[in-house]
Amino acid sequence: MSEESSPLRVLVVDDEPLARLRLRGLVEANPLPAALVVGEAGDAPQAQALLAHTACDLVLLDIVMPGGSGLKLADAIRRAAVAPGQPQPPMVVFVTAHAEHALRAFEVDAADYITKPVRRERLQAALLRVAQRLAAPVLAEQPAVPVLVVSDRGRVLRVPLTEVVYLKAELKYVTLRTRQAEWLLDEPLADLAQRLGEGFLRVHRNALVARSAVRALERAPAAGAGPGEADDSWVVRLANGEALAVSRRQLPAVREALASG
């Protein structure tokens, strides 16, 4: 917002027309801060098309929609070029009936997370939070450190990816291990692998390791193998001293990754 009196420019994204109508009414009836709905979209592709040429300060965004997840859209908004006349990407406030996605919302830097049905007072608190962040002095830009968000005894913690040693799928959960601690995640390992990118290496169908944490690729004699007996089992030795099995399928890729540094 260029002036303190300028209303918040809001884009409403929800696949339900009645939900969009209710949000529009609540936004434009909000006494402070003043806010104006500058567009509506029923799915992620429509929202991205609008954002390409419509300047806005805030996206009120549903999570579960046909044609694309609101979480993926929020991540794309954070990374995308801004519309003309807009100094920074719009902030995102999730408005959803799915409370179980709250931890992921922190990872895409959402300003707030509102569960349906939306109460007038709760929406006002979110709009105030956005207005305060927009009015805050712009600090020198620092590179964002990617994180995984975990729940720990009622607390929400941000774990920098630079501290992660490995992630291993066990039963219904994924164990996230750093040098100092471990936590359980309920997100599938396949989804985590897509989000973590090239900094992590799949060594087994149930394990991802941080490339920076790998210290060696070693043979692992099978139980009961005698002296001099051939064995083709391998493990990666990690920075925290642990060793994880490498599957035959992943062994060539692990060797290539280690050889390339």
Backbone as JSON, one array per atom type, in Angstrom:
{
  "sequence": "MSEESSPLRVLVVDDEPLARLRLRGLVEANPLPAALVVGEAGDAPQAQALLAHTACDLVLLDIVMPGGSGLKLADAIRRAAVAPGQPQPPMVVFVTAHAEHALRAFEVDAADYITKPVRRERLQAALLRVAQRLAAPVLAEQPAVPVLVVSDRGRVLRVPLTEVVYLKAELKYVTLRTRQAEWLLDEPLADLAQRLGEGFLRVHRNALVARSAVRALERAPAAGAGPGEADDSWVVRLANGEALAVSRRQLPAVREALASG",
  "N": [[0.85, -1.19, 0.0], [0.61, 2.17, -0.88], [-0.08, 4.41, 0.55], [-1.11, 5.25, 3.86], [-3.88, 5.39, 4.08], [-4.85, 3.91, 2.01], [-6.9, 1.28, 0.82], [-6.63, -2.24, 1.61], [-5.85, -4.37, -1.04], [-7.52, -7.1, -2.21], [-7.5, -10.46, -3.28], [-9.77, -13.05, -3.8], [-9.77, -16.49, -3.53], [-11.41, -19.36, -4.13], [-13.11, -22.4, -4.62], [-15.82, -22.53, -4.26], [-18.66, -20.76, -5.06], [-20.47, -19.53, -3.21], [-18.93, -19.34, -0.92], [-16.97, -17.55, -1.78], [-18.58, -15.31, -2.17], [-19.45, -14.78, 0.45], [-16.99, -14.21, 1.7], [-16.22, -11.93, 0.24], [-18.2, -10.13, 1.1], [-17.61, -9.99, 3.88], [-15.0, -8.97, 3.81], [-15.25, -6.44, 2.55], [-16.94, -5.19, 4.27], [-15.42, -4.8, 6.45], [-14.34, -2.75, 9.07], [-11.81, -1.72, 9.87], [-8.6, -2.73, 9.09], [-9.46, -0.84, 6.12], [-10.63, -2.55, 3.23], [-10.62, -3.94, -0.08], [-12.06, -5.99, -2.49], [-10.43, -7.04, -5.28], [-10.62, -8.96, -7.17], [-11.78, -12.27, -8.1], [-11.34, -15.82, -8.0], [-11.87, -19.2, -9.06], [-10.19, -21.34, -9.01], [-6.76, -22.55, -8.97], [-5.33, -22.06, -11.51], [-6.93, -19.94, -12.63], [-6.51, -18.01, -10.66], [-3.73, -17.53, -10.89], [-3.65, -16.45, -13.46], [-5.05, -14.05, -13.05], [-3.38, -12.81, -11.17], [-1.19, -12.18, -12.71], [-1.66, -9.78, -13.92], [-3.03, -8.19, -12.17], [-2.68, -6.09, -9.55], [-2.32, -6.77, -6.14], [-2.61, -6.85, -2.55], [-3.09, -8.94, -0.86], [-3.94, -12.39, -0.81], [-6.72, -14.25, -0.24], [-7.04, -17.5, 0.39], [-8.2, -20.68, -0.46], [-7.49, -24.15, 0.35], [-7.93, -26.88, -0.53], [-8.77, -27.5, -3.68], [-10.22, -28.01, -6.95], [-8.04, -28.67, -9.72], [-5.61, -27.89, -8.64], [-3.55, -27.52, -5.74], [-4.03, -25.25, -3.01], [-1.82, -24.81, -1.4], [0.36, -25.28, -3.11], [-0.1, -23.23, -4.91], [0.28, -21.01, -3.26], [3.0, -21.23, -2.76], [3.95, -20.82, -5.34], [3.11, -18.18, -5.73], [4.75, -16.85, -3.94], [7.2, -17.12, -5.17], [6.95, -16.07, -7.7], [7.16, -13.53, -10.33], [6.06, -10.18, -9.7], [2.94, -8.4, -10.29], [2.52, -5.57, -12.56], [3.12, -2.39, -11.07], [3.28, -3.23, -8.47], [5.17, -3.65, -5.57], [6.04, -5.96, -4.24], [5.49, -9.55, -3.81], [2.06, -10.59, -3.24], [0.7, -11.06, 0.07], [-0.38, -14.09, 1.73], [-3.29, -15.44, 3.08], [-4.63, -18.27, 4.39], [-7.83, -19.66, 3.98], [-9.8, -22.01, 5.04], [-11.47, -25.21, 5.35], [-9.93, -27.21, 6.24], [-8.13, -27.98, 8.74], [-5.87, -29.49, 9.19], [-3.76, -28.79, 7.59], [-2.25, -26.77, 8.63], [0.46, -26.68, 9.52], [1.96, -26.9, 7.15], [1.28, -24.51, 6.03], [2.84, -22.62, 7.32], [5.31, -23.09, 6.16], [5.17, -22.03, 3.61], [5.17, -19.43, 4.18], [2.77, -18.17, 5.0], [0.64, -15.49, 6.0], [-1.42, -15.83, 7.78], [-3.9, -18.18, 9.05], [-7.01, -19.28, 8.63], [-9.82, -20.99, 9.77], [-12.79, -22.38, 8.36], [-16.22, -22.27, 9.48], [-15.91, -18.8, 8.64], [-15.31, -16.33, 10.98], [-16.29, -12.96, 11.63], [-14.68, -11.41, 13.37], [-12.35, -12.89, 13.43], [-11.42, -12.77, 10.8], [-10.97, -10.03, 10.64], [-8.81, -9.77, 12.39], [-6.84, -11.12, 10.94], [-6.64, -9.47, 8.66], [-5.69, -7.14, 9.86], [-3.19, -8.04, 10.72], [-1.91, -8.44, 8.27], [-1.95, -5.8, 7.26], [-0.31, -4.53, 9.14], [2.15, -5.81, 8.67], [2.66, -4.94, 6.08], [2.97, -2.25, 6.53], [5.26, -2.12, 8.0], [8.72, -1.14, 8.32], [10.78, -1.64, 5.47], [13.13, -4.12, 5.51], [16.62, -4.85, 4.92], [17.07, -7.06, 2.26], [17.4, -10.5, 2.84], [18.7, -13.69, 2.04], [16.23, -16.2, 1.92], [15.98, -18.9, 4.17], [15.35, -22.18, 3.48], [12.92, -24.23, 5.1], [11.63, -26.97, 7.1], [8.57, -27.49, 8.67], [7.66, -28.47, 11.89], [5.72, -30.14, 14.41], [5.98, -30.01, 17.88], [5.28, -31.19, 20.84], [3.07, -29.41, 21.19], [4.26, -27.09, 20.33], [5.21, -25.12, 17.47], [7.76, -25.63, 15.28], [10.45, -24.4, 13.25], [12.53, -26.05, 11.16], [15.57, -25.66, 9.78], [16.57, -26.61, 6.49], [19.25, -26.98, 6.17], [20.07, -28.18, 8.48], [19.1, -30.71, 8.46], [19.67, -34.19, 8.46], [18.69, -36.7, 7.54], [15.65, -38.14, 6.13], [13.32, -40.58, 6.89], [11.05, -43.04, 5.99], [8.76, -44.72, 8.0], [6.47, -47.08, 8.84], [3.47, -45.37, 9.28], [4.53, -42.85, 9.33], [7.06, -40.28, 8.79], [10.37, -40.08, 9.77], [12.17, -37.31, 10.72], [15.46, -36.39, 10.87], [17.93, -34.64, 12.58], [21.26, -33.54, 13.56], [20.98, -33.17, 16.25], [18.4, -33.88, 17.11], [15.15, -35.5, 16.62], [12.08, -35.73, 14.77], [8.62, -36.54, 14.07], [6.92, -36.68, 11.0], [3.86, -36.34, 9.18], [3.62, -36.28, 6.48], [3.75, -37.71, 3.23], [6.71, -39.43, 2.09], [7.3, -39.26, -0.61], [6.1, -36.86, -1.41], [7.57, -35.06, 0.12], [10.08, -35.43, -1.04], [9.76, -34.25, -3.55], [9.45, -31.57, -2.83], [11.83, -30.96, -1.51], [13.94, -31.05, -3.29], [17.09, -30.82, -5.14], [18.99, -30.87, -3.17], [18.77, -33.09, -1.64], [19.12, -36.63, -1.54], [17.9, -39.64, -2.79], [18.33, -42.67, -1.27], [17.19, -45.03, -0.84], [14.0, -46.64, -1.2], [12.62, -45.85, 1.02], [14.03, -43.74, 2.16], [15.56, -40.54, 2.34], [18.5, -38.62, 2.06], [20.44, -35.84, 3.18], [22.57, -34.35, 0.87], [24.81, -32.97, 1.71], [25.33, -34.17, 4.11], [26.36, -36.67, 3.71], [29.04, -38.81, 4.22], [30.45, -41.07, 3.37], [30.37, -43.92, 1.14], [29.83, -47.21, 1.81], [30.64, -50.72, 1.94], [28.44, -53.14, 3.3], [28.61, -55.81, 5.13], [26.61, -58.69, 4.88], [24.5, -60.18, 7.35], [25.87, -63.05, 8.78], [27.63, -63.52, 6.74], [30.66, -64.96, 5.73], [34.31, -64.65, 6.17], [35.85, -63.2, 3.36], [33.73, -63.74, 1.7], [31.7, -62.72, -1.0], [29.73, -59.77, -1.19], [27.0, -57.63, -1.89], [25.83, -55.55, -0.54], [25.24, -52.2, 0.51], [25.89, -49.16, 2.33], [25.25, -45.72, 3.25], [27.38, -43.63, 5.0], [26.76, -41.25, 7.44], [26.86, -37.76, 8.54], [26.19, -37.63, 11.23], [27.09, -39.99, 12.21], [25.48, -42.2, 11.83], [24.38, -44.96, 9.74], [22.77, -45.6, 6.68], [20.89, -47.91, 4.77], [21.55, -48.58, 1.32], [19.7, -49.06, -1.54], [19.79, -51.53, -4.21], [18.74, -50.5, -6.52], [19.06, -47.74, -6.24], [21.76, -47.45, -5.98], [23.58, -46.86, -8.25], [22.92, -44.14, -8.77], [23.57, -42.95, -6.33], [26.33, -43.4, -6.23], [27.12, -41.87, -8.44], [26.32, -39.31, -7.6], [28.01, -38.9, -5.39], [30.48, -38.99, -6.63], [30.38, -36.72, -8.17], [30.49, -34.81, -6.33]],
  "CA": [[0.0, 0.0, 0.0], [1.45, 3.35, -0.98], [-0.46, 5.37, 1.57], [-1.72, 4.6, 5.02], [-5.34, 5.35, 3.94], [-5.23, 3.06, 0.88], [-7.46, 0.0, 1.27], [-5.97, -3.48, 1.21], [-6.39, -4.95, -2.27], [-7.66, -8.51, -1.85], [-7.98, -11.45, -4.25], [-10.42, -14.17, -3.13], [-9.64, -17.72, -4.33], [-12.16, -20.46, -3.52], [-13.89, -23.05, -5.68], [-17.25, -22.46, -3.95], [-19.15, -19.39, -5.27], [-21.07, -18.96, -2.0], [-17.83, -19.0, -0.01], [-16.38, -16.3, -2.29], [-19.55, -14.23, -1.91], [-19.41, -14.46, 1.89], [-15.72, -13.55, 1.99], [-16.28, -10.58, -0.31], [-19.01, -9.31, 2.0], [-16.89, -9.75, 5.13], [-13.83, -8.12, 3.55], [-15.61, -5.06, 2.22], [-17.63, -4.6, 5.42], [-14.47, -4.68, 7.56], [-14.14, -1.32, 9.36], [-10.4, -1.34, 9.97], [-8.29, -1.81, 8.0], [-10.33, -0.87, 4.96], [-10.18, -3.54, 2.26], [-11.4, -3.97, -1.29], [-11.84, -7.18, -3.3], [-10.1, -6.62, -6.65], [-10.83, -10.06, -8.08], [-12.14, -13.58, -7.56], [-10.96, -16.96, -8.83], [-12.42, -20.45, -8.57], [-9.17, -22.38, -8.92], [-5.38, -22.03, -9.02], [-4.99, -21.44, -12.8], [-7.6, -18.64, -12.74], [-5.85, -17.08, -9.75], [-2.44, -17.15, -11.46], [-3.91, -15.56, -14.59], [-5.4, -12.74, -12.5], [-2.22, -12.21, -10.49], [-0.21, -11.73, -13.69], [-1.91, -8.39, -14.34], [-3.82, -7.5, -11.15], [-1.92, -5.83, -8.33], [-3.07, -6.94, -4.9], [-1.79, -6.95, -1.34], [-3.43, -10.13, -0.1], [-4.76, -13.44, -1.41], [-7.45, -15.13, 0.68], [-6.84, -18.69, -0.43], [-8.61, -22.02, -0.01], [-6.4, -25.12, 0.15], [-8.35, -28.02, -1.35], [-9.54, -27.01, -4.82], [-9.93, -28.73, -8.2], [-7.09, -27.99, -10.59], [-4.36, -27.51, -8.0], [-3.59, -27.26, -4.3], [-3.75, -23.89, -2.57], [-0.46, -24.75, -0.87], [1.27, -25.12, -4.24], [-0.31, -21.89, -5.45], [0.92, -20.06, -2.35], [4.43, -21.3, -3.0], [4.19, -20.17, -6.63], [2.94, -16.73, -5.53], [5.94, -16.36, -3.24], [8.37, -17.17, -6.05], [6.68, -15.5, -9.02], [7.31, -12.08, -10.56], [4.85, -9.48, -9.28], [2.22, -7.67, -11.33], [2.93, -4.17, -12.69], [2.64, -1.49, -10.02], [3.3, -3.91, -7.18], [6.58, -3.77, -5.19], [6.38, -7.26, -3.68], [4.39, -10.51, -3.97], [1.01, -10.44, -2.23], [0.69, -11.99, 1.19], [-1.4, -15.13, 1.63], [-4.0, -15.93, 4.28], [-5.42, -19.43, 4.04], [-9.19, -19.73, 4.53], [-10.08, -23.4, 4.66], [-12.11, -26.11, 6.31], [-8.99, -28.31, 6.49], [-7.19, -27.49, 9.74], [-4.67, -30.32, 9.28], [-2.69, -28.26, 6.75], [-1.7, -25.55, 9.23], [1.92, -26.7, 9.57], [2.49, -26.61, 5.81], [1.06, -23.09, 5.74], [3.99, -21.87, 7.82], [6.44, -23.28, 5.26], [5.03, -21.13, 2.46], [5.19, -18.08, 4.73], [1.44, -17.57, 5.07], [0.49, -14.49, 7.07], [-2.38, -16.32, 8.76], [-4.59, -19.42, 8.69], [-8.35, -19.16, 9.19], [-10.66, -22.15, 9.46], [-14.21, -22.12, 8.11], [-16.81, -21.03, 8.97], [-15.11, -17.62, 8.96], [-15.94, -15.33, 11.87], [-15.94, -11.58, 11.29], [-13.57, -10.94, 14.21], [-11.12, -13.61, 13.06], [-10.95, -12.2, 9.54], [-10.42, -8.7, 10.91], [-7.48, -9.95, 12.99], [-5.93, -11.48, 9.86], [-6.41, -8.28, 7.84], [-4.83, -6.25, 10.64], [-1.84, -8.61, 10.69], [-1.36, -8.14, 6.94], [-1.72, -4.35, 7.17], [0.86, -4.19, 9.96], [3.36, -6.28, 7.99], [2.89, -4.08, 4.92], [3.38, -0.93, 7.0], [6.55, -2.21, 8.68], [9.84, -0.7, 7.48], [11.37, -2.69, 4.64], [14.49, -4.43, 5.94], [17.51, -5.32, 3.86], [16.7, -8.42, 1.85], [18.32, -11.58, 3.16], [18.22, -14.93, 1.41], [15.38, -17.03, 2.77], [16.51, -20.23, 4.46], [14.26, -23.14, 3.4], [12.69, -24.92, 6.36], [10.51, -27.87, 7.3], [7.87, -27.11, 9.89], [7.28, -29.64, 12.66], [5.0, -29.93, 15.66], [6.72, -30.63, 18.97], [4.63, -30.99, 22.15], [2.26, -28.21, 21.17], [4.97, -25.98, 19.72], [5.49, -25.21, 16.05], [9.18, -25.34, 15.09], [10.99, -24.35, 11.9], [13.81, -26.76, 11.1], [16.25, -25.33, 8.51], [17.0, -27.78, 5.72], [20.7, -27.15, 6.34], [20.32, -28.98, 9.67], [18.52, -32.05, 8.29], [20.59, -35.25, 8.04], [17.94, -37.6, 6.66], [14.24, -38.4, 6.36], [13.13, -42.0, 6.66], [9.66, -43.48, 6.14], [8.58, -45.88, 8.88], [5.04, -47.27, 9.08], [2.64, -44.29, 8.74], [5.16, -41.56, 9.53], [8.42, -40.07, 8.31], [11.26, -39.54, 10.79], [13.1, -36.26, 10.3], [16.6, -36.49, 11.8], [19.04, -33.7, 12.53], [22.33, -34.05, 14.41], [20.63, -33.03, 17.66], [17.06, -34.31, 17.51], [14.33, -36.07, 15.56], [10.65, -35.48, 14.86], [7.79, -37.32, 13.16], [6.1, -35.94, 10.06], [2.83, -37.2, 8.59], [3.57, -36.05, 5.04], [4.41, -38.83, 2.52], [8.09, -39.18, 1.7], [7.33, -38.88, -2.02], [5.79, -35.43, -1.48], [8.73, -34.35, 0.67], [11.17, -35.49, -2.02], [9.49, -33.25, -4.58], [9.63, -30.22, -2.29], [13.18, -30.73, -1.01], [14.78, -30.74, -4.43], [18.36, -31.48, -5.43], [19.86, -30.95, -2.0], [18.57, -34.38, -0.97], [19.41, -37.77, -2.4], [17.19, -40.86, -2.41], [19.22, -43.82, -1.17], [16.34, -46.21, -0.69], [12.62, -46.2, -1.41], [12.09, -45.28, 2.25], [14.97, -42.84, 2.81], [16.23, -39.43, 1.67], [19.57, -38.08, 2.89], [21.01, -34.58, 2.72], [23.84, -34.59, 0.18], [25.9, -32.41, 2.51], [25.55, -34.99, 5.31], [26.96, -37.96, 3.34], [30.49, -38.85, 4.4], [31.09, -42.19, 2.65], [29.58, -45.06, 0.68], [30.6, -48.33, 2.32], [30.04, -52.05, 1.91], [27.85, -53.57, 4.56], [28.53, -57.27, 5.09], [25.33, -59.25, 5.31], [24.57, -61.02, 8.55], [26.21, -64.44, 8.52], [28.62, -63.66, 5.68], [31.96, -65.35, 6.24], [35.45, -63.92, 5.63], [36.13, -63.39, 1.94], [32.52, -63.96, 0.91], [31.26, -61.52, -1.72], [28.44, -59.21, -0.74], [26.74, -56.41, -2.64], [25.06, -54.61, 0.28], [25.95, -50.95, 0.72], [25.28, -48.15, 3.19], [25.89, -44.42, 3.27], [27.77, -43.17, 6.34], [26.3, -39.87, 7.52], [27.61, -36.85, 9.39], [25.89, -37.88, 12.64], [27.61, -41.3, 12.56], [24.57, -43.27, 11.45], [24.5, -45.52, 8.4], [21.49, -46.0, 6.1], [21.03, -48.85, 3.66], [21.37, -48.11, -0.05], [19.11, -50.13, -2.33], [20.48, -51.8, -5.47], [18.2, -49.6, -7.55], [19.57, -46.39, -6.06], [23.21, -47.44, -5.85], [24.28, -46.09, -9.29], [22.69, -42.7, -8.59], [24.33, -42.52, -5.15], [27.75, -43.35, -6.63], [27.31, -40.73, -9.34], [26.21, -38.08, -6.81], [29.21, -38.76, -4.59], [31.61, -38.72, -7.52], [30.26, -35.35, -8.68], [30.67, -33.89, -5.19]],
  "C": [[0.88, 1.24, 0.0], [1.14, 4.39, 0.06], [-1.18, 4.64, 2.68], [-3.21, 4.42, 4.84], [-5.78, 4.42, 2.8], [-5.79, 1.74, 1.4], [-6.58, -1.17, 0.84], [-6.65, -4.01, -0.05], [-6.35, -6.47, -2.12], [-8.15, -9.32, -3.05], [-8.53, -12.64, -3.48], [-10.36, -15.4, -4.04], [-10.3, -18.87, -3.58], [-13.01, -21.08, -4.6], [-15.39, -22.99, -5.43], [-17.74, -21.02, -4.11], [-19.75, -18.75, -4.01], [-19.99, -18.57, -0.99], [-17.16, -17.71, -0.46], [-17.28, -15.12, -1.99], [-19.5, -13.8, -0.44], [-18.1, -13.73, 2.23], [-15.7, -12.13, 1.44], [-17.06, -9.66, 0.63], [-18.28, -8.98, 3.29], [-15.7, -8.81, 4.92], [-14.25, -6.67, 3.38], [-16.42, -4.39, 3.32], [-16.69, -4.37, 6.59], [-14.15, -3.21, 7.82], [-12.68, -0.89, 9.34], [-9.53, -2.61, 10.03], [-9.3, -1.93, 6.86], [-9.75, -1.84, 3.93], [-11.15, -3.6, 1.09], [-11.06, -5.24, -2.06], [-11.61, -6.75, -4.75], [-10.27, -7.76, -7.65], [-11.2, -11.33, -7.35], [-11.69, -14.66, -8.54], [-11.5, -18.24, -8.19], [-11.42, -21.59, -8.49], [-7.79, -21.74, -9.1], [-5.02, -21.42, -10.37], [-5.65, -20.08, -13.01], [-6.9, -17.6, -11.87], [-4.52, -16.61, -10.33], [-2.61, -16.21, -12.65], [-4.25, -14.15, -14.1], [-4.19, -12.05, -11.9], [-1.19, -11.67, -11.48], [-0.41, -10.27, -14.08], [-2.72, -7.59, -13.32], [-2.99, -7.32, -9.89], [-2.82, -6.03, -7.12], [-2.1, -7.1, -3.74], [-1.95, -8.28, -0.64], [-4.25, -11.08, -0.94], [-5.39, -14.24, -0.28], [-7.66, -16.44, -0.08], [-7.33, -19.97, 0.25], [-7.47, -22.99, -0.3], [-6.8, -26.25, -0.78], [-9.29, -27.52, -2.44], [-9.26, -27.9, -6.03], [-8.91, -27.94, -9.02], [-5.81, -27.55, -9.92], [-4.53, -27.14, -6.55], [-3.31, -25.8, -4.01], [-2.36, -23.74, -2.0], [0.56, -24.56, -2.0], [1.13, -23.73, -4.86], [0.38, -20.85, -4.58], [2.43, -20.05, -2.55], [4.79, -20.63, -4.32], [4.07, -18.65, -6.52], [4.2, -16.15, -4.9], [7.13, -16.23, -4.18], [8.2, -16.38, -7.35], [7.0, -14.01, -9.09], [5.99, -11.4, -10.22], [4.22, -8.74, -10.45], [2.73, -6.23, -11.42], [2.33, -3.3, -11.59], [2.63, -2.09, -8.63], [4.74, -4.17, -6.75], [6.99, -5.14, -4.7], [5.23, -8.24, -3.9], [3.31, -10.28, -2.91], [1.19, -11.43, -1.09], [-0.46, -12.98, 1.01], [-1.98, -15.4, 3.01], [-4.86, -17.09, 3.82], [-6.77, -19.36, 4.74], [-9.74, -21.08, 4.11], [-10.79, -24.17, 5.76], [-11.16, -27.21, 6.77], [-7.89, -27.85, 7.44], [-5.88, -28.28, 9.76], [-3.51, -29.79, 8.44], [-1.98, -27.06, 7.37], [-0.18, -25.53, 9.25], [2.53, -26.36, 8.22], [2.32, -25.14, 5.46], [2.23, -22.25, 6.21], [5.16, -21.96, 6.83], [6.37, -22.39, 4.04], [4.84, -19.69, 2.92], [3.82, -17.41, 4.7], [1.36, -16.59, 6.23], [-0.47, -14.97, 8.15], [-3.11, -17.53, 8.19], [-5.94, -19.41, 9.39], [-9.15, -20.41, 8.81], [-12.12, -21.71, 9.29], [-15.06, -22.79, 9.18], [-16.07, -19.79, 9.49], [-15.92, -16.68, 9.85], [-15.41, -13.94, 11.51], [-14.71, -11.11, 12.06], [-12.26, -11.62, 13.82], [-10.55, -13.07, 11.75], [-10.34, -10.83, 9.77], [-9.01, -8.81, 11.51], [-6.45, -10.29, 11.91], [-5.62, -10.27, 8.98], [-5.51, -7.28, 8.56], [-3.38, -6.74, 10.61], [-1.16, -8.28, 9.35], [-1.03, -6.66, 6.82], [-0.5, -3.93, 7.97], [2.15, -4.63, 9.29], [3.69, -5.41, 6.79], [3.41, -2.71, 5.35], [4.74, -0.94, 7.67], [7.66, -1.73, 7.75], [10.42, -1.87, 6.72], [12.8, -2.89, 5.06], [15.32, -4.88, 4.74], [17.18, -6.77, 3.55], [17.8, -9.4, 2.22], [17.81, -12.86, 2.51], [17.39, -15.76, 2.38], [16.02, -18.4, 2.95], [15.35, -21.22, 4.41], [14.14, -23.93, 4.71], [11.64, -26.02, 6.17], [9.88, -27.5, 8.63], [7.37, -28.37, 10.59], [6.51, -29.23, 13.91], [5.7, -30.7, 16.76], [6.07, -30.27, 20.3], [3.86, -29.67, 22.21], [2.94, -26.99, 20.59], [5.1, -26.21, 18.22], [6.93, -24.75, 15.84], [9.52, -25.3, 13.61], [12.37, -25.0, 11.91], [14.48, -26.42, 9.77], [16.72, -26.6, 7.8], [18.5, -28.03, 5.88], [21.04, -27.98, 7.56], [19.84, -30.42, 9.53], [19.59, -33.02, 7.81], [19.88, -36.23, 7.12], [16.47, -37.59, 7.03], [13.98, -39.84, 5.99], [11.68, -42.39, 6.96], [9.61, -44.75, 6.97], [7.11, -45.97, 9.25], [4.27, -46.09, 8.48], [3.33, -42.94, 8.77], [6.54, -41.51, 8.87], [9.23, -39.47, 9.46], [12.19, -38.52, 10.17], [14.22, -36.21, 11.32], [17.59, -35.37, 11.53], [20.15, -34.27, 13.42], [21.93, -34.06, 15.87], [19.32, -33.7, 18.05], [16.36, -35.0, 16.34], [12.86, -35.78, 15.84], [9.93, -36.39, 13.88], [6.95, -36.39, 12.29], [5.04, -36.88, 9.51], [2.64, -36.94, 7.1], [4.3, -37.2, 4.33], [5.82, -38.45, 2.07], [8.18, -38.73, 0.23], [7.05, -37.39, -2.19], [6.95, -34.6, -0.96], [9.87, -34.32, -0.34], [10.99, -34.45, -3.11], [9.79, -31.84, -4.07], [11.08, -29.94, -1.92], [14.19, -30.49, -2.13], [16.13, -31.43, -4.43], [19.3, -31.55, -4.24], [19.74, -32.26, -1.25], [18.64, -35.5, -2.0], [18.63, -38.99, -1.9], [18.17, -42.02, -2.41], [18.46, -45.13, -1.1], [14.91, -45.74, -0.9], [12.03, -45.56, -0.16], [13.02, -44.25, 2.89], [15.52, -41.78, 1.85], [17.32, -38.92, 2.6], [20.01, -36.74, 2.31], [22.36, -34.85, 2.07], [25.01, -34.11, 1.03], [26.24, -33.25, 3.73], [26.23, -36.31, 5.0], [28.48, -37.88, 3.47], [31.16, -39.96, 3.61], [30.02, -43.16, 2.18], [30.4, -46.3, 1.0], [29.86, -49.64, 2.08], [29.51, -52.4, 3.29], [27.7, -55.09, 4.52], [27.2, -57.78, 5.61], [25.53, -60.1, 6.54], [24.85, -62.46, 8.16], [27.21, -64.65, 7.41], [29.98, -63.97, 6.27], [33.08, -64.52, 5.63], [35.68, -64.24, 4.16], [34.91, -63.63, 1.09], [32.08, -62.66, 0.26], [29.9, -61.07, -1.19], [28.23, -57.9, -1.47], [25.84, -55.46, -1.87], [25.9, -53.38, 0.57], [25.16, -50.06, 1.68], [25.95, -46.81, 2.93], [26.17, -44.07, 4.74], [27.5, -41.68, 6.4], [27.06, -39.07, 8.57], [27.35, -37.08, 10.88], [26.36, -39.27, 13.08], [26.72, -42.46, 12.18], [24.87, -43.76, 10.04], [23.12, -45.95, 7.93], [21.73, -46.89, 4.91], [20.78, -48.16, 2.33], [20.81, -49.27, -0.86], [19.9, -50.34, -3.62], [20.03, -50.83, -6.55], [18.81, -48.21, -7.46], [21.09, -46.3, -6.05], [23.94, -46.67, -6.95], [24.13, -44.58, -9.12], [23.47, -42.16, -7.41], [25.82, -42.41, -5.5], [28.01, -42.12, -7.5], [27.27, -39.41, -8.56], [27.47, -37.85, -5.98], [30.42, -38.41, -5.46], [31.6, -37.29, -8.02], [30.38, -34.31, -7.57], [29.37, -33.3, -4.7]]
}
